[in-house]
Short mmCIF file of C-alpha atoms and ligand atoms in Angstrom, two decimals:
data_model
loop_
_atom_site.label_atom_id
_atom_site.label_comp_id
_atom_site.label_asym_id
_atom_site.label_seq_id
_atom_site.Cartn_x
_atom_site.Cartn_y
_atom_site.Cartn_z
CA MET A 27 13.57 4.59 4.51
CA LYS A 28 10.55 6.01 6.34
CA THR A 29 7.51 3.75 5.93
CA THR A 30 3.97 4.95 6.58
CA VAL A 31 0.91 2.73 6.41
CA ASN A 32 -2.28 4.47 5.31
CA VAL A 33 -5.62 2.73 5.66
CA ALA A 34 -9.28 3.56 5.53
CA MET A 35 -11.30 1.48 7.97
CA THR A 36 -14.66 1.25 9.64
CA LEU A 37 -15.19 1.74 13.37
CA ASP A 38 -14.83 -2.04 13.80
CA GLY A 39 -11.38 -2.00 12.17
CA LYS A 40 -12.46 -3.52 8.85
CA ILE A 41 -10.65 -2.33 5.73
CA ASP A 42 -13.20 -4.02 3.43
CA ASN A 43 -16.47 -5.89 3.88
CA VAL A 44 -16.86 -9.68 3.68
CA ALA A 45 -17.25 -9.51 -0.13
CA ARG A 46 -13.57 -8.43 -0.31
CA GLN A 47 -14.07 -6.42 -3.50
CA GLY A 48 -12.55 -3.15 -2.37
CA ALA A 49 -15.56 -1.44 -0.77
CA LYS A 50 -15.40 2.36 -0.72
CA ILE A 51 -14.66 3.54 2.83
CA SER A 52 -12.97 6.94 2.44
CA SER A 53 -15.01 10.13 2.10
CA ASP A 54 -14.28 12.36 -0.91
CA ALA A 55 -12.27 14.70 1.33
CA ASP A 56 -10.23 11.77 2.59
CA TRP A 57 -9.50 10.71 -0.99
CA GLU A 58 -7.97 14.14 -1.54
CA ARG A 59 -5.78 13.64 1.54
CA VAL A 60 -4.68 10.23 0.24
CA ASP A 61 -3.88 11.73 -3.18
CA ALA A 62 -1.70 14.40 -1.54
CA MET A 63 -0.04 11.73 0.59
CA ARG A 64 0.75 9.69 -2.54
CA ALA A 65 2.22 12.76 -4.22
CA ALA A 66 4.44 13.39 -1.20
CA HIS A 67 5.99 9.89 -1.23
CA ASP A 68 8.73 8.30 -3.30
CA ALA A 69 6.85 4.99 -3.62
CA ILE A 70 3.54 3.25 -2.82
CA LEU A 71 3.36 -0.42 -1.83
CA VAL A 72 0.51 -2.95 -1.96
CA GLY A 73 0.33 -6.62 -1.01
CA GLY A 74 -0.32 -9.50 -3.39
CA ASN A 75 -4.03 -10.00 -2.89
CA THR A 76 -4.80 -6.30 -3.33
CA LEU A 77 -2.56 -6.18 -6.38
CA LEU A 78 -4.04 -9.22 -8.13
CA ALA A 79 -7.68 -8.65 -7.15
CA GLU A 80 -7.87 -4.91 -7.74
CA ASP A 81 -5.02 -4.19 -10.19
CA PRO A 82 -4.73 -0.67 -8.67
CA ARG A 83 -3.37 2.26 -10.68
CA LEU A 84 -1.70 3.88 -7.63
CA THR A 85 -1.31 7.14 -9.53
CA VAL A 86 -1.69 10.75 -8.35
CA LYS A 87 -5.07 11.98 -9.57
CA SER A 88 -4.71 15.76 -9.03
CA GLU A 89 -3.21 17.50 -12.08
CA GLU A 90 -1.91 20.21 -9.73
CA LEU A 91 -0.04 17.70 -7.58
CA ARG A 92 1.36 15.96 -10.68
CA ALA A 93 2.58 19.28 -12.07
CA ASP A 94 4.11 20.10 -8.70
CA ARG A 95 6.05 16.82 -8.70
CA LEU A 96 7.30 17.53 -12.24
CA ALA A 97 8.38 21.04 -11.14
CA ARG A 98 10.38 19.40 -8.35
CA GLY A 99 12.21 17.30 -10.94
CA LEU A 100 10.30 14.11 -10.05
CA ALA A 101 8.23 11.71 -12.14
CA PRO A 102 4.52 12.72 -12.11
CA ASP A 103 3.69 9.63 -10.06
CA PRO A 104 5.59 7.93 -7.27
CA ALA A 105 7.05 4.49 -7.90
CA LYS A 106 4.71 1.52 -7.39
CA VAL A 107 5.73 -1.54 -5.42
CA GLY A 108 3.98 -4.91 -5.45
CA ILE A 109 4.88 -7.72 -3.05
CA VAL A 110 3.33 -10.90 -4.34
CA SER A 111 4.26 -14.54 -3.75
CA ALA A 112 2.89 -15.87 -7.04
CA CYS A 113 2.43 -13.07 -9.54
CA ALA A 114 -0.10 -13.35 -12.37
CA LEU A 115 -0.68 -9.95 -13.94
CA PRO A 116 -1.88 -9.53 -17.54
CA ALA A 117 0.23 -7.49 -19.99
CA ASN A 118 -2.46 -4.79 -20.04
CA SER A 119 -2.52 -4.47 -16.22
CA ARG A 120 -3.24 -0.97 -14.88
CA PHE A 121 -0.62 -1.43 -12.16
CA LEU A 122 2.02 -2.18 -14.80
CA ASN A 123 1.03 0.40 -17.40
CA ASP A 124 -0.77 3.39 -15.92
CA GLY A 125 0.96 6.57 -14.80
CA GLY A 126 4.52 7.77 -14.99
CA GLY A 127 6.28 6.12 -12.06
CA GLU A 128 8.72 3.22 -11.93
CA VAL A 129 7.30 -0.23 -11.10
CA PHE A 130 8.97 -2.63 -8.66
CA LEU A 131 7.76 -6.20 -8.18
CA PHE A 132 9.07 -8.44 -5.42
CA THR A 133 8.10 -12.05 -5.83
CA THR A 134 9.21 -15.64 -5.23
CA GLU A 135 10.11 -18.81 -7.11
CA ARG A 136 6.34 -19.49 -7.27
CA THR A 137 6.07 -17.01 -10.16
CA SER A 138 6.50 -18.67 -13.57
CA PRO A 139 9.39 -17.75 -15.90
CA GLU A 140 6.81 -16.63 -18.50
CA GLN A 141 5.26 -14.19 -16.00
CA LEU A 142 8.69 -12.88 -14.98
CA ALA A 143 9.45 -12.21 -18.67
CA LEU A 144 6.08 -10.47 -19.15
CA LEU A 145 6.68 -8.22 -16.15
CA ARG A 146 10.20 -7.32 -17.29
CA ASN A 147 9.01 -6.67 -20.87
CA ALA A 148 6.46 -4.27 -19.40
CA GLY A 149 9.36 -2.32 -17.88
CA ALA A 150 8.99 -3.48 -14.26
CA LYS A 151 12.04 -4.01 -12.07
CA VAL A 152 11.48 -7.57 -10.86
CA PHE A 153 13.21 -9.24 -7.91
CA VAL A 154 12.81 -12.88 -6.92
CA LEU A 155 13.44 -12.87 -3.18
CA GLY A 156 12.40 -16.15 -1.62
CA LYS A 157 11.06 -19.63 -2.33
CA THR A 158 7.43 -19.24 -1.23
CA ARG A 159 7.20 -15.85 0.50
CA VAL A 160 8.95 -12.58 -0.23
CA ASP A 161 11.84 -11.69 2.11
CA LEU A 162 10.50 -8.30 3.20
CA VAL A 163 13.73 -7.05 4.78
CA ALA A 164 15.62 -7.83 1.57
CA ALA A 165 12.92 -6.10 -0.50
CA PHE A 166 13.14 -2.94 1.63
CA LYS A 167 16.92 -2.98 1.24
CA VAL A 168 16.51 -3.06 -2.56
CA LEU A 169 14.08 -0.13 -2.44
CA ALA A 170 16.48 1.92 -0.32
CA GLU A 171 19.31 1.09 -2.75
CA HIS A 172 17.12 2.48 -5.55
CA GLY A 173 16.80 5.82 -3.77
CA ILE A 174 13.37 5.31 -2.17
CA GLU A 175 13.43 7.34 1.04
CA THR A 176 9.70 7.57 1.79
CA LEU A 177 7.35 4.62 1.30
CA MET A 178 3.56 4.65 1.67
CA VAL A 179 1.85 1.29 2.26
CA GLU A 180 -1.76 1.05 1.04
CA GLY A 181 -2.65 -2.44 2.33
CA GLY A 182 -4.03 -4.96 2.56
CA GLY A 183 -4.33 -6.46 6.01
CA GLY A 184 -1.98 -9.41 5.41
CA MET A 185 0.77 -7.20 4.06
CA ILE A 186 0.45 -4.64 6.87
CA ALA A 187 0.59 -7.37 9.53
CA ALA A 188 3.71 -8.89 7.94
CA LEU A 189 5.43 -5.50 7.77
CA LEU A 190 4.54 -4.73 11.39
CA GLU A 191 5.83 -8.13 12.47
CA ALA A 192 9.11 -7.50 10.62
CA GLY A 193 9.50 -4.11 12.35
CA LEU A 194 9.41 -2.26 9.03
CA VAL A 195 6.65 0.31 9.76
CA ASP A 196 7.36 3.78 11.21
CA GLU A 197 3.88 5.36 11.20
CA ILE A 198 0.25 4.37 10.72
CA HIS A 199 -2.35 6.82 9.43
CA ALA A 200 -5.89 5.51 9.78
CA TYR A 201 -9.04 7.16 8.49
CA ILE A 202 -11.99 5.84 10.49
CA ALA A 203 -15.34 6.07 8.73
CA PRO A 204 -18.54 6.29 10.79
CA ARG A 205 -19.64 2.84 9.67
CA ILE A 206 -19.50 -0.80 10.81
CA PHE A 207 -19.01 -3.67 8.35
CA GLY A 208 -18.83 -6.58 10.79
CA GLY A 209 -18.06 -10.09 9.62
CA ALA A 210 -15.35 -12.28 11.11
CA THR A 211 -13.78 -12.82 7.68
CA ALA A 212 -13.75 -9.17 6.60
CA PRO A 213 -10.12 -7.94 6.39
CA THR A 214 -8.78 -5.72 9.17
CA LEU A 215 -5.85 -3.35 9.47
CA ALA A 216 -3.55 -6.21 10.53
CA ASP A 217 -4.51 -9.77 9.61
CA GLY A 218 -2.07 -12.65 9.23
CA ASN A 219 -1.56 -15.00 12.18
CA GLY A 220 -1.84 -12.39 14.90
CA LEU A 221 0.78 -10.35 16.70
CA LEU A 222 1.18 -11.82 20.18
CA GLY A 223 2.04 -9.07 22.62
CA GLY A 224 0.75 -6.50 20.17
CA ILE A 225 2.40 -3.64 18.37
CA HIS A 226 2.69 -0.59 20.60
CA LEU A 227 1.86 2.84 19.23
CA LYS A 228 2.12 6.47 20.24
CA LEU A 229 -0.67 8.81 19.13
CA LEU A 230 0.72 11.70 17.10
CA THR A 231 -2.45 13.53 16.02
CA LEU A 232 -6.22 13.10 16.09
CA GLU A 233 -8.38 15.07 13.70
CA LYS A 234 -12.13 15.18 13.10
CA LEU A 235 -12.83 15.41 9.38
CA GLU A 236 -15.99 16.21 7.43
CA GLU A 237 -18.81 13.66 7.31
CA ASP A 238 -17.91 12.42 10.83
CA GLY A 239 -14.70 10.74 9.74
CA ILE A 240 -11.68 10.68 12.05
CA LEU A 241 -8.00 10.70 11.08
CA LEU A 242 -5.58 9.12 13.55
CA LYS A 243 -1.82 9.23 13.11
CA TYR A 244 0.36 6.94 15.17
CA LYS A 245 4.07 6.37 15.51
CA VAL A 246 5.07 2.70 15.83
CA LEU A 247 7.19 2.27 18.97
N1 NAP B 160 -9.33 0.15 3.08
C1 NAP B 160 -8.07 0.16 2.73
O1 NAP B 160 -7.33 1.11 3.03
C2 NAP B 160 -7.53 -0.99 1.92
C3 NAP B 160 -6.35 -0.84 1.20
C4 NAP B 160 -5.86 -1.94 0.48
C5 NAP B 160 -6.54 -3.15 0.50
N2 NAP B 160 -7.70 -3.26 1.19
C6 NAP B 160 -8.43 -4.54 1.23
O2 NAP B 160 -7.59 -5.55 1.79
C7 NAP B 160 -8.01 -6.82 1.29
C8 NAP B 160 -6.77 -7.59 0.84
O3 NAP B 160 -5.96 -7.85 1.96
P1 NAP B 160 -5.22 -9.26 2.12
O4 NAP B 160 -4.73 -9.35 3.50
O5 NAP B 160 -6.13 -10.33 1.62
O6 NAP B 160 -4.03 -9.19 1.06
P2 NAP B 160 -2.77 -8.23 0.89
O7 NAP B 160 -2.31 -7.72 2.19
O8 NAP B 160 -3.07 -7.27 -0.20
O9 NAP B 160 -1.71 -9.24 0.31
C9 NAP B 160 -1.16 -10.23 1.14
C10 NAP B 160 -0.49 -11.17 0.19
O10 NAP B 160 0.87 -10.77 0.02
C11 NAP B 160 1.62 -11.94 -0.26
N3 NAP B 160 2.95 -11.93 0.35
C12 NAP B 160 4.11 -12.17 -0.28
N4 NAP B 160 5.14 -12.15 0.55
C13 NAP B 160 4.62 -11.91 1.76
C14 NAP B 160 5.20 -11.80 3.03
N5 NAP B 160 6.50 -11.90 3.23
N6 NAP B 160 4.40 -11.57 4.05
C15 NAP B 160 3.05 -11.45 3.86
N7 NAP B 160 2.43 -11.55 2.68
C16 NAP B 160 3.23 -11.79 1.63
C17 NAP B 160 0.84 -13.09 0.35
O11 NAP B 160 0.76 -14.05 -0.63
P3 NAP B 160 0.71 -15.62 -0.21
O12 NAP B 160 -0.32 -15.75 0.85
O13 NAP B 160 0.38 -16.27 -1.49
O14 NAP B 160 2.09 -15.95 0.30
C18 NAP B 160 -0.52 -12.56 0.71
O15 NAP B 160 -1.54 -13.23 0.00
C19 NAP B 160 -8.98 -6.54 0.15
O16 NAP B 160 -10.29 -6.78 0.59
C20 NAP B 160 -8.77 -5.07 -0.14
O17 NAP B 160 -9.92 -4.44 -0.66
C21 NAP B 160 -8.21 -2.21 1.89
#
Protein backbone atom coordinates (compact mmCIF):
# COMPACT_ATOMS: atom_id res chain seq x y z
CA MET A 1 0.00 0.00 0.00
CA LYS A 2 1.46 3.37 -1.00
CA THR A 3 0.92 5.96 1.74
CA THR A 4 1.18 9.69 1.10
CA VAL A 5 0.88 12.34 3.80
CA ASN A 6 -0.61 15.63 2.65
CA VAL A 7 -0.45 18.68 4.90
CA ALA A 8 -0.96 22.40 4.68
CA MET A 9 1.43 24.29 6.93
CA THR A 10 2.80 27.72 7.63
CA LEU A 11 6.43 28.69 7.05
CA ASP A 12 7.13 27.78 10.69
CA GLY A 13 5.81 24.24 10.18
CA LYS A 14 2.51 24.73 12.01
CA ILE A 15 -0.51 22.83 10.70
CA ASP A 16 -2.91 24.85 12.89
CA ASN A 17 -2.63 27.81 15.25
CA VAL A 18 -2.62 27.58 19.05
CA ALA A 19 -6.45 27.62 19.13
CA ARG A 20 -6.38 24.15 17.49
CA GLN A 21 -9.71 24.64 15.74
CA GLY A 22 -8.66 23.77 12.21
CA ALA A 23 -7.46 27.16 10.94
CA LYS A 24 -7.64 27.60 7.17
CA ILE A 25 -4.12 27.41 5.71
CA SER A 26 -4.57 26.25 2.10
CA SER A 27 -5.30 28.72 -0.69
CA ASP A 28 -8.37 28.05 -2.86
CA ALA A 29 -6.12 26.67 -5.61
CA ASP A 30 -4.49 24.33 -3.11
CA TRP A 31 -7.92 23.10 -2.01
CA GLU A 32 -8.55 22.07 -5.61
CA ARG A 33 -5.27 20.15 -5.63
CA VAL A 34 -6.23 18.40 -2.38
CA ASP A 35 -9.66 17.51 -3.82
CA ALA A 36 -8.01 15.96 -6.88
CA MET A 37 -5.57 14.11 -4.63
CA ARG A 38 -8.48 12.71 -2.59
CA ALA A 39 -10.22 11.58 -5.78
CA ALA A 40 -7.06 9.79 -6.91
CA HIS A 41 -6.72 7.72 -3.71
CA ASP A 42 -8.44 4.58 -2.48
CA ALA A 43 -8.70 5.87 1.10
CA ILE A 44 -8.10 8.93 3.31
CA LEU A 45 -6.89 8.62 6.91
CA VAL A 46 -7.11 11.01 9.87
CA GLY A 47 -5.95 10.70 13.47
CA GLY A 48 -8.18 10.65 16.53
CA ASN A 49 -7.98 14.28 17.60
CA THR A 50 -8.73 15.56 14.11
CA LEU A 51 -11.57 13.08 13.77
CA LEU A 52 -13.24 13.89 17.10
CA ALA A 53 -12.64 17.66 17.08
CA GLU A 54 -13.48 18.37 13.45
CA ASP A 55 -15.71 15.44 12.40
CA PRO A 56 -14.39 15.86 8.81
CA ARG A 57 -16.46 14.79 5.80
CA LEU A 58 -13.38 13.70 3.78
CA THR A 59 -15.45 13.65 0.59
CA VAL A 60 -14.54 14.70 -2.96
CA LYS A 61 -16.13 18.10 -3.56
CA SER A 62 -15.81 18.39 -7.37
CA GLU A 63 -18.82 16.89 -9.18
CA GLU A 64 -16.54 16.27 -12.17
CA LEU A 65 -14.08 14.25 -10.11
CA ARG A 66 -16.92 12.30 -8.47
CA ALA A 67 -18.41 11.48 -11.88
CA ASP A 68 -14.98 10.44 -13.09
CA ARG A 69 -14.58 8.01 -10.18
CA LEU A 70 -18.04 6.55 -10.91
CA ALA A 71 -17.08 6.15 -14.60
CA ARG A 72 -14.02 4.21 -13.45
CA GLY A 73 -16.29 1.82 -11.54
CA LEU A 74 -15.38 3.28 -8.14
CA ALA A 75 -17.48 4.73 -5.33
CA PRO A 76 -17.85 8.54 -5.73
CA ASP A 77 -15.69 9.07 -2.64
CA PRO A 78 -12.63 7.21 -1.41
CA ALA A 79 -12.91 5.17 1.77
CA LYS A 80 -12.42 7.06 5.06
CA VAL A 81 -10.18 5.76 7.80
CA GLY A 82 -10.14 6.95 11.41
CA ILE A 83 -7.49 5.87 13.92
CA VAL A 84 -8.72 6.75 17.37
CA SER A 85 -7.81 5.33 20.77
CA ALA A 86 -11.11 6.15 22.47
CA CYS A 87 -13.82 6.79 19.91
CA ALA A 88 -16.84 8.95 20.73
CA LEU A 89 -18.68 9.91 17.56
CA PRO A 90 -22.39 10.80 17.51
CA ALA A 91 -24.76 8.80 15.28
CA ASN A 92 -25.23 11.87 13.06
CA SER A 93 -21.45 12.35 12.56
CA ARG A 94 -20.42 13.74 9.16
CA PHE A 95 -17.44 11.36 9.06
CA LEU A 96 -19.79 8.38 9.50
CA ASN A 97 -22.63 9.51 7.25
CA ASP A 98 -21.50 11.90 4.52
CA GLY A 99 -20.45 10.80 1.05
CA GLY A 100 -20.39 7.48 -0.70
CA GLY A 101 -17.22 5.77 0.50
CA GLU A 102 -16.68 2.93 2.95
CA VAL A 103 -15.77 3.87 6.54
CA PHE A 104 -13.04 2.09 8.51
CA LEU A 105 -12.44 2.77 12.20
CA PHE A 106 -9.44 1.40 14.06
CA THR A 107 -9.70 1.75 17.80
CA THR A 108 -8.77 0.14 21.13
CA GLU A 109 -10.35 -1.42 24.19
CA ARG A 110 -10.80 2.16 25.48
CA THR A 111 -13.86 2.54 23.23
CA SER A 112 -17.10 1.52 24.96
CA PRO A 113 -19.22 -1.41 23.70
CA GLU A 114 -22.11 1.05 23.14
CA GLN A 115 -19.91 3.20 20.87
CA LEU A 116 -18.69 0.13 18.97
CA ALA A 117 -22.33 -0.87 18.37
CA LEU A 118 -23.22 2.67 17.22
CA LEU A 119 -20.32 2.72 14.76
CA ARG A 120 -21.20 -0.70 13.36
CA ASN A 121 -24.91 0.22 13.08
CA ALA A 122 -23.83 3.25 11.06
CA GLY A 123 -22.19 0.85 8.60
CA ALA A 124 -18.54 1.39 9.62
CA LYS A 125 -16.06 -1.48 9.53
CA VAL A 126 -14.68 -1.37 13.08
CA PHE A 127 -11.48 -3.04 14.29
CA VAL A 128 -10.30 -3.12 17.90
CA LEU A 129 -6.53 -3.37 17.60
CA GLY A 130 -4.87 -2.71 20.93
CA LYS A 131 -5.46 -2.01 24.61
CA THR A 132 -4.72 1.73 24.76
CA ARG A 133 -3.24 2.65 21.37
CA VAL A 134 -4.02 1.37 17.91
CA ASP A 135 -1.49 -1.10 16.44
CA LEU A 136 -0.74 0.86 13.27
CA VAL A 137 1.04 -1.96 11.43
CA ALA A 138 -1.94 -4.25 12.05
CA ALA A 139 -4.35 -1.53 10.88
CA PHE A 140 -2.42 -1.04 7.63
CA LYS A 141 -2.47 -4.80 7.08
CA VAL A 142 -6.27 -4.79 7.41
CA LEU A 143 -6.56 -1.93 4.91
CA ALA A 144 -4.37 -3.75 2.40
CA GLU A 145 -6.47 -6.90 2.87
CA HIS A 146 -9.54 -4.80 1.99
CA GLY A 147 -8.02 -3.79 -1.33
CA ILE A 148 -6.70 -0.35 -0.35
CA GLU A 149 -3.64 0.23 -2.52
CA THR A 150 -3.24 4.01 -2.17
CA LEU A 151 -3.74 5.80 1.14
CA MET A 152 -3.72 9.57 1.70
CA VAL A 153 -3.07 10.78 5.27
CA GLU A 154 -4.59 14.17 6.15
CA GLY A 155 -3.16 14.62 9.67
CA GLY A 156 -2.90 15.60 12.37
CA GLY A 157 0.60 16.00 13.72
CA GLY A 158 0.40 13.17 16.28
CA MET A 159 -0.83 10.68 13.72
CA ILE A 160 1.77 11.67 11.11
CA ALA A 161 4.60 11.36 13.65
CA ALA A 162 3.40 7.91 14.72
CA LEU A 163 3.16 6.73 11.11
CA LEU A 164 6.63 8.09 10.31
CA GLU A 165 8.04 6.39 13.40
CA ALA A 166 6.45 3.09 12.34
CA GLY A 167 7.99 3.41 8.85
CA LEU A 168 4.56 3.46 7.20
CA VAL A 169 4.88 6.64 5.08
CA ASP A 170 6.15 6.64 1.47
CA GLU A 171 5.73 10.30 0.48
CA ILE A 172 5.00 13.67 2.08
CA HIS A 173 3.33 16.48 0.14
CA ALA A 174 3.45 19.79 1.99
CA TYR A 175 1.77 23.01 0.94
CA ILE A 176 3.58 25.91 2.62
CA ALA A 177 1.52 29.06 3.04
CA PRO A 178 3.27 32.44 3.23
CA ARG A 179 2.28 32.87 6.87
CA ILE A 180 3.66 32.27 10.37
CA PHE A 181 1.44 31.10 13.25
CA GLY A 182 4.07 30.70 15.97
CA GLY A 183 3.21 29.28 19.36
CA ALA A 184 5.06 26.42 21.00
CA THR A 185 1.84 24.45 21.45
CA ALA A 186 0.53 24.89 17.90
CA PRO A 187 0.56 21.49 16.11
CA THR A 188 3.30 20.80 13.57
CA LEU A 189 3.71 18.32 10.73
CA ALA A 190 5.15 15.72 13.13
CA ASP A 191 4.38 16.02 16.84
CA GLY A 192 4.41 13.12 19.29
CA ASN A 193 7.54 12.54 21.38
CA GLY A 194 10.04 13.50 18.72
CA LEU A 195 11.93 11.42 16.20
CA LEU A 196 15.53 11.14 17.42
CA GLY A 197 17.85 10.97 14.45
CA GLY A 198 15.14 12.39 12.24
CA ILE A 199 13.31 11.05 9.24
CA HIS A 200 15.36 11.46 6.08
CA LEU A 201 13.70 12.68 2.90
CA LYS A 202 14.49 13.09 -0.77
CA LEU A 203 12.99 16.10 -2.57
CA LEU A 204 10.91 14.98 -5.54
CA THR A 205 9.44 18.28 -6.77
CA LEU A 206 9.20 21.93 -5.74
CA GLU A 207 6.50 24.13 -7.21
CA LYS A 208 5.57 27.76 -6.69
CA LEU A 209 1.79 28.12 -6.61
CA GLU A 210 -0.48 31.16 -6.79
CA GLU A 211 -0.69 33.52 -3.81
CA ASP A 212 2.97 32.79 -2.91
CA GLY A 213 2.28 29.26 -1.73
CA ILE A 214 4.85 26.51 -2.27
CA LEU A 215 4.21 22.81 -2.83
CA LEU A 216 6.98 20.42 -1.80
CA LYS A 217 6.88 16.70 -2.49
CA TYR A 218 9.27 14.40 -0.69
CA LYS A 219 9.97 10.70 -0.76
CA VAL A 220 10.61 9.17 2.69
CA LEU A 221 13.95 7.32 2.61
N1 LIG B 1 -3.17 21.66 8.17
C1 LIG B 1 -3.42 20.40 7.97
O1 LIG B 1 -3.11 19.85 6.90
C2 LIG B 1 -4.10 19.60 9.06
C3 LIG B 1 -4.72 18.39 8.75
C4 LIG B 1 -5.32 17.67 9.79
C5 LIG B 1 -5.28 18.15 11.10
N2 LIG B 1 -4.69 19.34 11.36
C6 LIG B 1 -4.63 19.86 12.73
O2 LIG B 1 -3.94 18.94 13.56
C7 LIG B 1 -4.39 19.09 14.91
C8 LIG B 1 -4.68 17.71 15.49
O3 LIG B 1 -3.47 16.99 15.55
P1 LIG B 1 -3.16 16.05 16.82
O4 LIG B 1 -1.74 15.70 16.76
O5 LIG B 1 -3.67 16.73 18.04
O6 LIG B 1 -4.11 14.79 16.61
P2 LIG B 1 -4.23 13.69 15.47
O7 LIG B 1 -2.92 13.45 14.83
O8 LIG B 1 -5.40 14.03 14.62
O9 LIG B 1 -4.65 12.43 16.32
C9 LIG B 1 -3.71 11.82 17.17
C10 LIG B 1 -4.53 10.92 18.03
O10 LIG B 1 -4.60 9.62 17.42
C11 LIG B 1 -4.74 8.68 18.47
N3 LIG B 1 -4.02 7.43 18.21
C12 LIG B 1 -4.52 6.19 18.29
N4 LIG B 1 -3.61 5.27 18.06
C13 LIG B 1 -2.47 5.93 17.85
C14 LIG B 1 -1.17 5.50 17.58
N5 LIG B 1 -0.84 4.23 17.46
N6 LIG B 1 -0.24 6.43 17.44
C15 LIG B 1 -0.55 7.75 17.55
N7 LIG B 1 -1.78 8.23 17.80
C16 LIG B 1 -2.73 7.31 17.96
C17 LIG B 1 -4.13 9.32 19.70
O11 LIG B 1 -5.05 9.16 20.70
P3 LIG B 1 -4.54 9.00 22.24
O12 LIG B 1 -3.57 10.09 22.48
O13 LIG B 1 -5.79 9.10 22.99
O14 LIG B 1 -3.88 7.64 22.32
C18 LIG B 1 -3.93 10.78 19.38
O15 LIG B 1 -4.68 11.61 20.24
C19 LIG B 1 -5.62 19.98 14.85
O16 LIG B 1 -5.29 21.27 15.27
C20 LIG B 1 -6.00 19.98 13.38
O17 LIG B 1 -6.65 21.15 12.98
C21 LIG B 1 -4.11 20.08 10.37
